PDB file of C-alpha atoms in Angstrom:
ATOM      1  CA  MET A 386       8.178 -30.658   0.070  1.00 67.00           C
ATOM      2  CA  GLU A 387       6.576 -27.319   0.529  1.00 74.00           C
ATOM      3  CA  PHE A 388       8.551 -24.504   2.125  1.00 78.00           C
ATOM      4  CA  GLY A 389       6.167 -21.635   1.546  1.00 80.00           C
ATOM      5  CA  ILE A 390       3.878 -19.994   4.054  1.00 83.00           C
ATOM      6  CA  LYS A 391       0.200 -20.866   3.887  1.00 85.00           C
ATOM      7  CA  GLY A 392      -2.447 -18.223   4.383  1.00 85.00           C
ATOM      8  CA  VAL A 393      -6.026 -17.191   3.653  1.00 85.00           C
ATOM      9  CA  GLU A 394      -7.068 -14.045   1.899  1.00 84.00           C
ATOM     10  CA  TYR A 395      -9.767 -11.758   3.222  1.00 83.00           C
ATOM     11  CA  ASN A 396     -11.411  -8.764   1.655  1.00 82.00           C
ATOM     12  CA  PHE A 397     -11.922  -5.665   3.745  1.00 82.00           C
ATOM     13  CA  PHE A 398     -13.777  -2.873   2.006  1.00 82.00           C
ATOM     14  CA  GLY A 399     -11.997  -3.497  -1.265  1.00 80.00           C
ATOM     15  CA  HIS A 400      -8.511  -4.129   0.200  1.00 85.00           C
ATOM     16  CA  SER A 401      -7.348  -7.721   0.409  1.00 86.00           C
ATOM     17  CA  ILE A 402      -5.460  -8.835   3.495  1.00 86.00           C
ATOM     18  CA  MET A 403      -3.726 -12.156   3.927  1.00 87.00           C
ATOM     19  CA  ILE A 404      -3.886 -13.892   7.301  1.00 89.00           C
ATOM     20  CA  THR A 405      -1.002 -16.355   7.338  1.00 90.00           C
ATOM     21  CA  GLN A 406       0.341 -19.111   9.596  1.00 90.00           C
ATOM     22  CA  THR A 407       2.752 -16.548  11.024  1.00 92.00           C
ATOM     23  CA  ASN A 408      -0.071 -14.290  12.196  1.00 92.00           C
ATOM     24  CA  ILE A 409      -1.950 -17.079  13.970  1.00 93.00           C
ATOM     25  CA  VAL A 410       1.110 -18.504  15.736  1.00 94.00           C
ATOM     26  CA  THR A 411       2.213 -15.008  16.796  1.00 95.00           C
ATOM     27  CA  TRP A 412      -1.214 -14.360  18.301  1.00 95.00           C
ATOM     28  CA  VAL A 413      -1.049 -17.675  20.193  1.00 95.00           C
ATOM     29  CA  ILE A 414       2.391 -16.852  21.632  1.00 95.00           C
ATOM     30  CA  MET A 415       1.183 -13.372  22.542  1.00 95.00           C
ATOM     31  CA  ALA A 416      -1.819 -14.896  24.319  1.00 96.00           C
ATOM     32  CA  ILE A 417       0.471 -17.199  26.324  1.00 95.00           C
ATOM     33  CA  LEU A 418       2.775 -14.356  27.347  1.00 95.00           C
ATOM     34  CA  ILE A 419      -0.104 -12.006  28.222  1.00 95.00           C
ATOM     35  CA  LEU A 420      -1.749 -14.768  30.282  1.00 96.00           C
ATOM     36  CA  PHE A 421       1.506 -15.271  32.182  1.00 94.00           C
ATOM     37  CA  ALA A 422       1.851 -11.529  32.811  1.00 93.00           C
ATOM     38  CA  VAL A 423      -1.725 -11.208  34.066  1.00 94.00           C
ATOM     39  CA  THR A 424      -1.212 -14.227  36.353  1.00 92.00           C
ATOM     40  CA  VAL A 425       1.863 -12.596  37.861  1.00 91.00           C
ATOM     41  CA  ARG A 426      -0.051  -9.337  38.305  1.00 91.00           C
ATOM     42  CA  ILE A 427      -2.892 -11.058  40.124  1.00 91.00           C
ATOM     43  CA  ALA A 428      -0.517 -13.047  42.323  1.00 88.00           C
ATOM     44  CA  LEU A 429       1.487  -9.886  43.046  1.00 86.00           C
ATOM     45  CA  LYS A 430      -0.520  -8.917  46.121  1.00 86.00           C
ATOM     46  CA  ASN A 431       0.449 -12.188  47.806  1.00 82.00           C
ATOM     47  CA  PHE A 432       4.172 -11.617  47.277  1.00 81.00           C
ATOM     48  CA  LYS A 433       6.105 -11.189  50.487  1.00 81.00           C
ATOM     49  CA  ASP A 434       9.424  -9.474  51.115  1.00 80.00           C
ATOM     50  CA  VAL A 435      11.128 -12.799  51.749  1.00 81.00           C
ATOM     51  CA  PRO A 436       9.854 -15.165  49.044  1.00 78.00           C
ATOM     52  CA  GLU A 437       8.067 -18.266  50.276  1.00 81.00           C
ATOM     53  CA  SER A 438       6.461 -19.679  47.138  1.00 84.00           C
ATOM     54  CA  LYS A 439       8.349 -21.140  44.207  1.00 86.00           C
ATOM     55  CA  PHE A 440       6.378 -19.001  41.771  1.00 87.00           C
ATOM     56  CA  GLN A 441       7.552 -15.791  43.428  1.00 89.00           C
ATOM     57  CA  ASN A 442      11.122 -17.092  43.385  1.00 89.00           C
ATOM     58  CA  PHE A 443      10.873 -17.862  39.697  1.00 90.00           C
ATOM     59  CA  VAL A 444       9.395 -14.479  38.794  1.00 91.00           C
ATOM     60  CA  GLU A 445      11.944 -12.594  40.861  1.00 91.00           C
ATOM     61  CA  ALA A 446      14.834 -14.592  39.361  1.00 92.00           C
ATOM     62  CA  PHE A 447      13.486 -13.973  35.853  1.00 92.00           C
ATOM     63  CA  VAL A 448      13.164 -10.206  36.299  1.00 93.00           C
ATOM     64  CA  GLU A 449      16.472  -9.894  38.117  1.00 93.00           C
ATOM     65  CA  PHE A 450      18.309 -11.851  35.440  1.00 93.00           C
ATOM     66  CA  PHE A 451      17.119  -9.476  32.747  1.00 93.00           C
ATOM     67  CA  ASP A 452      17.742  -6.413  34.901  1.00 93.00           C
ATOM     68  CA  ASN A 453      21.381  -7.411  35.442  1.00 93.00           C
ATOM     69  CA  PHE A 454      21.803  -8.516  31.828  1.00 91.00           C
ATOM     70  CA  VAL A 455      20.458  -5.353  30.224  1.00 92.00           C
ATOM     71  CA  THR A 456      22.031  -2.863  32.626  1.00 90.00           C
ATOM     72  CA  GLY A 457      25.288  -4.812  32.380  1.00 88.00           C
ATOM     73  CA  VAL A 458      25.417  -4.229  28.645  1.00 87.00           C
ATOM     74  CA  MET A 459      23.788  -0.811  28.365  1.00 88.00           C
ATOM     75  CA  GLY A 460      24.631   0.840  31.641  1.00 86.00           C
ATOM     76  CA  GLN A 461      22.413   2.046  34.466  1.00 88.00           C
ATOM     77  CA  ARG A 462      21.246   5.131  32.525  1.00 87.00           C
ATOM     78  CA  ASN A 463      19.369   2.934  30.033  1.00 87.00           C
ATOM     79  CA  LYS A 464      17.274   1.141  32.658  1.00 90.00           C
ATOM     80  CA  VAL A 465      14.130   2.109  30.759  1.00 91.00           C
ATOM     81  CA  PHE A 466      14.876  -0.529  28.096  1.00 92.00           C
ATOM     82  CA  VAL A 467      14.740  -3.526  30.465  1.00 94.00           C
ATOM     83  CA  PRO A 468      11.031  -4.422  29.961  1.00 93.00           C
ATOM     84  CA  TYR A 469      11.296  -4.087  26.178  1.00 94.00           C
ATOM     85  CA  PHE A 470      14.305  -6.376  25.860  1.00 95.00           C
ATOM     86  CA  MET A 471      12.827  -8.837  28.332  1.00 94.00           C
ATOM     87  CA  SER A 472       9.726  -9.142  26.139  1.00 94.00           C
ATOM     88  CA  VAL A 473      11.731  -9.360  22.917  1.00 95.00           C
ATOM     89  CA  PHE A 474      14.055 -12.066  24.214  1.00 95.00           C
ATOM     90  CA  THR A 475      11.224 -14.129  25.700  1.00 95.00           C
ATOM     91  CA  PHE A 476       9.144 -13.861  22.543  1.00 95.00           C
ATOM     92  CA  LEU A 477      12.065 -14.771  20.272  1.00 95.00           C
ATOM     93  CA  ALA A 478      13.125 -17.702  22.452  1.00 94.00           C
ATOM     94  CA  ILE A 479       9.594 -19.167  22.493  1.00 94.00           C
ATOM     95  CA  ALA A 480       8.949 -18.405  18.820  1.00 94.00           C
ATOM     96  CA  ASN A 481      12.174 -20.065  17.672  1.00 93.00           C
ATOM     97  CA  MET A 482      11.611 -23.137  19.837  1.00 90.00           C
ATOM     98  CA  ILE A 483       8.031 -23.742  18.762  1.00 92.00           C
ATOM     99  CA  ALA A 484       9.391 -25.870  15.897  1.00 90.00           C
ATOM    100  CA  LEU A 485       9.812 -28.570  18.539  1.00 90.00           C
ATOM    101  CA  PHE A 486       6.046 -29.024  18.334  1.00 90.00           C
ATOM    102  CA  GLY A 487       5.978 -29.282  14.555  1.00 85.00           C
ATOM    103  CA  ILE A 488       4.637 -25.747  14.059  1.00 89.00           C
ATOM    104  CA  ARG A 489       6.402 -23.472  11.598  1.00 91.00           C
ATOM    105  CA  PRO A 490       8.100 -20.763  13.696  1.00 93.00           C
ATOM    106  CA  PRO A 491       6.862 -17.224  13.062  1.00 94.00           C
ATOM    107  CA  THR A 492      10.469 -16.039  12.862  1.00 93.00           C
ATOM    108  CA  ALA A 493      10.897 -18.189   9.736  1.00 91.00           C
ATOM    109  CA  ASP A 494       8.925 -15.423   8.017  1.00 90.00           C
ATOM    110  CA  ILE A 495      10.948 -12.414   6.867  1.00 91.00           C
ATOM    111  CA  ASN A 496       7.994 -10.130   7.690  1.00 92.00           C
ATOM    112  CA  ALA A 497       8.150 -10.933  11.400  1.00 93.00           C
ATOM    113  CA  THR A 498      11.910 -10.531  11.741  1.00 94.00           C
ATOM    114  CA  LEU A 499      11.937  -7.388   9.620  1.00 95.00           C
ATOM    115  CA  ALA A 500       9.330  -5.916  11.978  1.00 95.00           C
ATOM    116  CA  PHE A 501      11.673  -6.459  14.896  1.00 95.00           C
ATOM    117  CA  GLY A 502      14.575  -5.035  12.915  1.00 95.00           C
ATOM    118  CA  ILE A 503      12.645  -1.888  12.009  1.00 96.00           C
ATOM    119  CA  VAL A 504      11.639  -1.348  15.643  1.00 95.00           C
ATOM    120  CA  THR A 505      15.306  -1.580  16.638  1.00 95.00           C
ATOM    121  CA  PHE A 506      16.201   0.867  13.857  1.00 95.00           C
ATOM    122  CA  PHE A 507      13.750   3.443  15.147  1.00 94.00           C
ATOM    123  CA  LEU A 508      14.873   2.869  18.745  1.00 93.00           C
ATOM    124  CA  ILE A 509      18.479   3.554  17.739  1.00 93.00           C
ATOM    125  CA  HIS A 510      17.741   6.827  15.993  1.00 91.00           C
ATOM    126  CA  ILE A 511      15.180   8.121  18.454  1.00 92.00           C
ATOM    127  CA  THR A 512      17.605   7.459  21.318  1.00 91.00           C
ATOM    128  CA  GLY A 513      20.334   9.233  19.371  1.00 90.00           C
ATOM    129  CA  MET A 514      18.091  12.234  18.794  1.00 89.00           C
ATOM    130  CA  ARG A 515      17.018  12.335  22.435  1.00 88.00           C
ATOM    131  CA  VAL A 516      20.594  12.343  23.733  1.00 87.00           C
ATOM    132  CA  HIS A 517      22.332  14.470  21.108  1.00 86.00           C
ATOM    133  CA  GLY A 518      19.491  16.561  19.710  1.00 83.00           C
ATOM    134  CA  LEU A 519      20.043  17.379  16.070  1.00 82.00           C
ATOM    135  CA  GLY A 520      23.771  16.789  16.434  1.00 81.00           C
ATOM    136  CA  HIS A 521      22.904  13.140  15.910  1.00 82.00           C
ATOM    137  CA  PHE A 522      22.616  13.827  12.204  1.00 82.00           C
ATOM    138  CA  LYS A 523      25.758  15.910  12.105  1.00 82.00           C
ATOM    139  CA  GLU A 524      27.882  12.834  12.536  1.00 79.00           C
ATOM    140  CA  PHE A 525      26.769  11.639   9.113  1.00 80.00           C
ATOM    141  CA  ILE A 526      28.751  14.504   7.584  1.00 78.00           C
ATOM    142  CA  GLU A 527      31.651  13.875   9.946  1.00 73.00           C
ATOM    143  CA  PRO A 528      34.904  13.743   7.939  1.00 76.00           C
ATOM    144  CA  SER A 529      33.354  15.259   4.812  1.00 79.00           C
ATOM    145  CA  PRO A 530      29.889  15.472   3.133  1.00 80.00           C
ATOM    146  CA  ILE A 531      31.021  12.908   0.549  1.00 84.00           C
ATOM    147  CA  MET A 532      30.650  10.275   3.282  1.00 82.00           C
ATOM    148  CA  LEU A 533      26.876  10.850   3.523  1.00 85.00           C
ATOM    149  CA  PRO A 534      25.751   8.003   1.187  1.00 86.00           C
ATOM    150  CA  ILE A 535      28.188   5.593   2.835  1.00 86.00           C
ATOM    151  CA  HIS A 536      26.854   6.406   6.297  1.00 86.00           C
ATOM    152  CA  ILE A 537      23.256   6.071   5.095  1.00 88.00           C
ATOM    153  CA  VAL A 538      23.965   2.627   3.645  1.00 89.00           C
ATOM    154  CA  GLY A 539      25.708   1.630   6.861  1.00 87.00           C
ATOM    155  CA  GLU A 540      22.734   2.694   8.932  1.00 89.00           C
ATOM    156  CA  LEU A 541      20.296   0.845   6.678  1.00 92.00           C
ATOM    157  CA  ALA A 542      22.458  -2.272   6.894  1.00 91.00           C
ATOM    158  CA  THR A 543      21.733  -2.548  10.621  1.00 91.00           C
ATOM    159  CA  PRO A 544      18.056  -3.602  10.576  1.00 94.00           C
ATOM    160  CA  ILE A 545      18.544  -5.643   7.410  1.00 93.00           C
ATOM    161  CA  SER A 546      21.439  -7.649   8.804  1.00 92.00           C
ATOM    162  CA  LEU A 547      19.692  -8.155  12.157  1.00 93.00           C
ATOM    163  CA  SER A 548      16.503  -9.431  10.564  1.00 94.00           C
ATOM    164  CA  PHE A 549      18.146 -11.558   7.866  1.00 93.00           C
ATOM    165  CA  ARG A 550      20.474 -13.209  10.375  1.00 93.00           C
ATOM    166  CA  LEU A 551      17.525 -14.358  12.484  1.00 94.00           C
ATOM    167  CA  PHE A 552      15.389 -15.307   9.482  1.00 93.00           C
ATOM    168  CA  GLY A 553      18.169 -17.216   7.698  1.00 92.00           C
ATOM    169  CA  ASN A 554      19.241 -19.214  10.753  1.00 92.00           C
ATOM    170  CA  ILE A 555      15.728 -20.347  11.661  1.00 92.00           C
ATOM    171  CA  LEU A 556      14.789 -21.078   8.030  1.00 91.00           C
ATOM    172  CA  ALA A 557      17.991 -23.097   7.552  1.00 89.00           C
ATOM    173  CA  GLY A 558      17.157 -25.253  10.565  1.00 90.00           C
ATOM    174  CA  LEU A 559      13.613 -25.745   9.298  1.00 90.00           C
ATOM    175  CA  ILE A 560      14.712 -26.820   5.806  1.00 89.00           C
ATOM    176  CA  LEU A 561      17.427 -29.175   7.053  1.00 88.00           C
ATOM    177  CA  VAL A 562      15.086 -30.925   9.496  1.00 89.00           C
ATOM    178  CA  GLU A 563      12.380 -31.278   6.861  1.00 88.00           C
ATOM    179  CA  LEU A 564      14.858 -32.615   4.298  1.00 87.00           C
ATOM    180  CA  PHE A 565      16.018 -35.155   6.871  1.00 88.00           C
ATOM    181  CA  TYR A 566      12.470 -36.348   7.505  1.00 88.00           C
ATOM    182  CA  HIS A 567      11.759 -36.504   3.795  1.00 87.00           C
ATOM    183  CA  LEU A 568      14.832 -38.437   2.699  1.00 87.00           C
ATOM    184  CA  MET A 569      15.652 -40.870   5.489  1.00 86.00           C
ATOM    185  CA  PRO A 570      14.280 -44.447   5.810  1.00 87.00           C
ATOM    186  CA  ILE A 571      11.771 -44.975   8.551  1.00 86.00           C
ATOM    187  CA  PHE A 572      14.046 -46.627  11.083  1.00 87.00           C
ATOM    188  CA  LEU A 573      16.194 -43.469  11.171  1.00 85.00           C
ATOM    189  CA  LYS A 574      13.212 -41.195  11.735  1.00 83.00           C
ATOM    190  CA  VAL A 575      12.702 -42.357  15.323  1.00 85.00           C
ATOM    191  CA  GLY A 576      15.093 -40.986  17.927  1.00 84.00           C
ATOM    192  CA  VAL A 577      17.825 -39.675  15.617  1.00 85.00           C
ATOM    193  CA  PRO A 578      16.013 -36.412  14.703  1.00 87.00           C
ATOM    194  CA  ALA A 579      16.066 -35.579  18.422  1.00 87.00           C
ATOM    195  CA  PHE A 580      19.684 -34.447  18.059  1.00 87.00           C
ATOM    196  CA  LEU A 581      18.828 -32.284  15.047  1.00 86.00           C
ATOM    197  CA  HIS A 582      15.917 -30.719  16.905  1.00 87.00           C
ATOM    198  CA  ALA A 583      18.050 -30.185  19.991  1.00 88.00           C
ATOM    199  CA  TYR A 584      20.669 -28.323  17.979  1.00 89.00           C
ATOM    200  CA  PHE A 585      18.568 -26.419  15.446  1.00 88.00           C
ATOM    201  CA  ASP A 586      15.546 -25.592  17.556  1.00 88.00           C
ATOM    202  CA  VAL A 587      16.710 -25.311  21.159  1.00 92.00           C
ATOM    203  CA  PHE A 588      20.353 -24.219  20.887  1.00 92.00           C
ATOM    204  CA  GLU A 589      20.128 -22.116  17.731  1.00 90.00           C
ATOM    205  CA  GLY A 590      16.747 -20.713  18.769  1.00 92.00           C
ATOM    206  CA  ILE A 591      17.916 -19.404  22.109  1.00 93.00           C
ATOM    207  CA  LEU A 592      21.289 -18.347  20.701  1.00 92.00           C
ATOM    208  CA  GLN A 593      19.762 -16.329  17.870  1.00 93.00           C
ATOM    209  CA  GLY A 594      17.286 -14.667  20.217  1.00 93.00           C
ATOM    210  CA  PHE A 595      20.205 -13.784  22.505  1.00 93.00           C
ATOM    211  CA  ILE A 596      22.270 -12.450  19.585  1.00 92.00           C
ATOM    212  CA  PHE A 597      19.424 -10.278  18.280  1.00 94.00           C
ATOM    213  CA  THR A 598      18.765  -8.823  21.727  1.00 94.00           C
ATOM    214  CA  MET A 599      22.436  -8.306  22.525  1.00 92.00           C
ATOM    215  CA  LEU A 600      23.204  -6.575  19.224  1.00 92.00           C
ATOM    216  CA  SER A 601      20.161  -4.292  19.559  1.00 94.00           C
ATOM    217  CA  MET A 602      21.306  -3.350  23.046  1.00 93.00           C
ATOM    218  CA  VAL A 603      24.863  -2.627  21.912  1.00 91.00           C
ATOM    219  CA  TYR A 604      23.690  -0.457  18.989  1.00 91.00           C
ATOM    220  CA  ILE A 605      21.381   1.570  21.237  1.00 92.00           C
ATOM    221  CA  ALA A 606      24.005   1.883  23.970  1.00 90.00           C
ATOM    222  CA  THR A 607      26.652   3.277  21.623  1.00 87.00           C
ATOM    223  CA  LYS A 608      24.205   5.894  20.344  1.00 85.00           C
ATOM    224  CA  SER A 609      23.127   6.902  23.847  1.00 84.00           C
ATOM    225  CA  GLN A 610      26.585   7.777  25.113  1.00 82.00           C
ATOM    226  CA  PRO A 611      26.740  11.476  25.887  1.00 79.00           C
ATOM    227  CA  SER A 612      29.527  12.748  23.680  1.00 70.00           C
ATOM    228  CA  HIS A 613      32.222  15.140  24.829  1.00 58.00           C
ATOM    229  CA  HIS A 614      32.756  17.677  22.085  1.00 51.00           C
TER     230      HIS A 614
ATOM    231  CA  MET B 904      17.525 -25.391 -29.087  1.00 83.00           C
ATOM    232  CA  ILE B 905      17.389 -24.671 -25.391  1.00 85.00           C
ATOM    233  CA  GLU B 906      14.095 -23.097 -24.432  1.00 90.00           C
ATOM    234  CA  ALA B 907      14.162 -19.964 -22.283  1.00 89.00           C
ATOM    235  CA  LYS B 908      12.582 -21.361 -19.110  1.00 89.00           C
ATOM    236  CA  ALA B 909      14.932 -24.351 -19.024  1.00 91.00           C
ATOM    237  CA  LEU B 910      17.926 -22.057 -19.365  1.00 92.00           C
ATOM    238  CA  VAL B 911      16.754 -19.792 -16.563  1.00 92.00           C
ATOM    239  CA  LEU B 912      16.131 -22.735 -14.235  1.00 92.00           C
ATOM    240  CA  ALA B 913      19.471 -24.342 -15.011  1.00 94.00           C
ATOM    241  CA  CYS B 914      21.403 -21.150 -14.434  1.00 94.00           C
ATOM    242  CA  SER B 915      19.487 -20.508 -11.195  1.00 94.00           C
ATOM    243  CA  ALA B 916      20.516 -23.911  -9.923  1.00 95.00           C
ATOM    244  CA  ILE B 917      24.170 -23.282 -10.820  1.00 96.00           C
ATOM    245  CA  GLY B 918      23.948 -19.836  -9.228  1.00 95.00           C
ATOM    246  CA  ALA B 919      22.542 -21.288  -6.026  1.00 95.00           C
ATOM    247  CA  GLY B 920      25.482 -23.662  -5.832  1.00 95.00           C
ATOM    248  CA  ILE B 921      28.046 -20.941  -6.494  1.00 95.00           C
ATOM    249  CA  ALA B 922      26.401 -18.689  -3.890  1.00 94.00           C
ATOM    250  CA  MET B 923      27.124 -21.195  -1.155  1.00 94.00           C
ATOM    251  CA  ILE B 924      30.881 -20.715  -1.626  1.00 95.00           C
ATOM    252  CA  ALA B 925      30.377 -17.887   0.884  1.00 93.00           C
ATOM    253  CA  GLY B 926      30.187 -20.600   3.546  1.00 92.00           C
ATOM    254  CA  LEU B 927      33.986 -20.661   3.333  1.00 94.00           C
ATOM    255  CA  GLY B 928      34.303 -17.233   4.918  1.00 93.00           C
ATOM    256  CA  ALA B 929      31.818 -18.066   7.673  1.00 93.00           C
ATOM    257  CA  GLY B 930      33.636 -21.278   8.537  1.00 94.00           C
ATOM    258  CA  ILE B 931      37.062 -19.659   8.689  1.00 95.00           C
ATOM    259  CA  GLY B 932      35.786 -16.686  10.702  1.00 94.00           C
ATOM    260  CA  GLN B 933      34.063 -18.834  13.284  1.00 94.00           C
ATOM    261  CA  GLY B 934      37.092 -21.118  13.497  1.00 94.00           C
ATOM    262  CA  ILE B 935      39.365 -18.172  14.267  1.00 94.00           C
ATOM    263  CA  ALA B 936      36.869 -16.942  16.896  1.00 93.00           C
ATOM    264  CA  ALA B 937      36.806 -20.338  18.586  1.00 94.00           C
ATOM    265  CA  GLY B 938      40.590 -20.568  18.477  1.00 95.00           C
ATOM    266  CA  LYS B 939      41.064 -17.212  20.155  1.00 93.00           C
ATOM    267  CA  ALA B 940      38.444 -18.164  22.760  1.00 94.00           C
ATOM    268  CA  ALA B 941      40.272 -21.414  23.506  1.00 94.00           C
ATOM    269  CA  GLU B 942      43.507 -19.447  23.890  1.00 94.00           C
ATOM    270  CA  ALA B 943      41.832 -17.004  26.282  1.00 94.00           C
ATOM    271  CA  VAL B 944      40.358 -19.816  28.392  1.00 94.00           C
ATOM    272  CA  GLY B 945      43.785 -21.405  28.555  1.00 94.00           C
ATOM    273  CA  ARG B 946      45.206 -18.185  29.883  1.00 94.00           C
ATOM    274  CA  GLN B 947      42.427 -17.430  32.401  1.00 92.00           C
ATOM    275  CA  PRO B 948      40.361 -20.531  33.207  1.00 92.00           C
ATOM    276  CA  GLU B 949      38.249 -18.804  35.858  1.00 93.00           C
ATOM    277  CA  LYS B 950      36.588 -16.464  33.307  1.00 88.00           C
ATOM    278  CA  LYS B 951      35.254 -19.303  31.174  1.00 89.00           C
ATOM    279  CA  GLY B 952      31.611 -18.192  31.292  1.00 87.00           C
ATOM    280  CA  ASP B 953      32.252 -14.650  30.027  1.00 87.00           C
ATOM    281  CA  ILE B 954      34.637 -15.889  27.350  1.00 91.00           C
ATOM    282  CA  ILE B 955      32.141 -18.426  26.038  1.00 89.00           C
ATOM    283  CA  GLN B 956      29.418 -15.767  25.890  1.00 85.00           C
ATOM    284  CA  THR B 957      31.666 -13.385  23.945  1.00 89.00           C
ATOM    285  CA  MET B 958      32.766 -16.168  21.621  1.00 91.00           C
ATOM    286  CA  LEU B 959      29.178 -17.155  20.782  1.00 88.00           C
ATOM    287  CA  LEU B 960      28.311 -13.527  20.092  1.00 87.00           C
ATOM    288  CA  GLY B 961      31.298 -13.051  17.787  1.00 90.00           C
ATOM    289  CA  ALA B 962      30.737 -16.353  16.012  1.00 90.00           C
ATOM    290  CA  ALA B 963      27.088 -15.605  15.294  1.00 87.00           C
ATOM    291  CA  VAL B 964      27.953 -12.199  13.834  1.00 88.00           C
ATOM    292  CA  ALA B 965      30.648 -13.810  11.676  1.00 90.00           C
ATOM    293  CA  GLU B 966      28.086 -16.302  10.407  1.00 89.00           C
ATOM    294  CA  THR B 967      25.909 -13.555   8.953  1.00 89.00           C
ATOM    295  CA  THR B 968      27.401 -13.416   5.462  1.00 90.00           C
ATOM    296  CA  GLY B 969      27.067 -17.193   5.172  1.00 92.00           C
ATOM    297  CA  ILE B 970      23.405 -16.837   6.060  1.00 90.00           C
ATOM    298  CA  PHE B 971      22.957 -14.110   3.438  1.00 90.00           C
ATOM    299  CA  ALA B 972      24.349 -16.515   0.837  1.00 92.00           C
ATOM    300  CA  PHE B 973      22.014 -19.255   2.067  1.00 90.00           C
ATOM    301  CA  VAL B 974      18.993 -16.975   1.732  1.00 89.00           C
ATOM    302  CA  VAL B 975      20.041 -16.075  -1.828  1.00 91.00           C
ATOM    303  CA  ALA B 976      20.402 -19.775  -2.683  1.00 92.00           C
ATOM    304  CA  MET B 977      16.991 -20.600  -1.215  1.00 88.00           C
ATOM    305  CA  ILE B 978      15.347 -17.762  -3.123  1.00 88.00           C
ATOM    306  CA  LEU B 979      16.929 -18.965  -6.361  1.00 90.00           C
ATOM    307  CA  LEU B 980      15.763 -22.521  -5.794  1.00 89.00           C
ATOM    308  CA  TYR B 981      12.300 -22.134  -4.298  1.00 83.00           C
ATOM    309  CA  ALA B 982      10.963 -18.626  -4.891  1.00 82.00           C
ATOM    310  CA  ASN B 983      12.652 -17.799  -8.171  1.00 86.00           C
ATOM    311  CA  PRO B 984      11.616 -14.337  -9.363  1.00 87.00           C
ATOM    312  CA  LEU B 985      13.269 -14.767 -12.758  1.00 89.00           C
ATOM    313  CA  VAL B 986      10.901 -17.529 -13.866  1.00 87.00           C
ATOM    314  CA  GLU B 987       7.922 -15.348 -13.013  1.00 84.00           C
ATOM    315  CA  LEU B 988       9.399 -12.492 -15.007  1.00 86.00           C
ATOM    316  CA  LEU B 989       9.700 -14.872 -17.936  1.00 83.00           C
ATOM    317  CA  THR B 990       6.095 -16.018 -17.971  1.00 80.00           C
ATOM    318  CA  LYS B 991       4.686 -12.471 -17.651  1.00 75.00           C
TER     319      LYS B 991
END
C-alpha cells in the first residue's frame, strides 16, 4: 500500500525539478476550466436579455450564485473578490472529487493546499494595508508591544490551519478508502465502497472546498472593515 | 539488546496511537455544535437552511485539531523523519 506521491525528476541547467502526479492532474483540471471559460466567452455574443438556451441559464445561475454568496459574506464593497473565490471554489470542488475516478486528488498534496493558503495570507494583509495604510501593522502592538510575538504566531496560524485542514481531510478520505479496498474480501468490494466514496469524495470534497472559501472570505472581510478610531 | 532502529519504530507507532487521542476533542466539539443547531432548528424551523450551513462551518473548524493529530500520526507511520535521521 503506497501512500506517497509519484513523480519524475528533470534537470534544467543544473537545477533538478520534480514533476509529480499533482502537477499533471492540476494542469488537466486547469485545462478543463479554461476550456469551459473560453466556450462561455465564445457563446457570449449569442446570449439574449431573456435567456432562451439552457446553457445561458446555467451560466447565469452559476455566476449569480457566487455573486450573492460572496457579497453576502463580504459585503458589497468587496465585489472585486467574486471571480477569485468563484475560481477557487470550483477548482477545489473538482479537485477534491476527482478521487471518484481513481485519480489521486491534487489537494492530497500539502504543496497544493499550502499554495492556496499562502495566497489567502497575502490577500488578507494586502487588503488590510490597502484599507488601513500602515495602521494595519499598528494593531499588532495594540495592548502592549509584548503582544507582538503572539500576534505574529496568530497570523501565521491562519494559512497553516487553512491548508492543513484541507490536506488532512482529503488525505484521510484517501487512506480510509484505500485501506478498505486492500483489506476487504472481494464480494464486499462491489457496491459497498459507493457509500464511502459518496461520503469522503463528494460530501467532504464539496464541504471542505466550501469551508476553505468561506473562511478566506471571512478573514479578508474582517480586515477590510474601515475602522473608526 | 534492543537495536536503535527497532526502538525508534516502536516508539513512533506508540506515538501515532497516542496522537489520535485528540479525536476526543473533535468529537465532543462537533457534537456540541450539532446539538446547538438542533436546538435552533427546533426554535425556528423556517431558518433550517441557514442554520445547517452555519453548523457545517462550525463543525469543520472544530474538526481541525483532530485533523492536525491525524497528520502527525500519518507522518509518524509513513514518512518517519526520525528513521532517516538515524541512518544518516
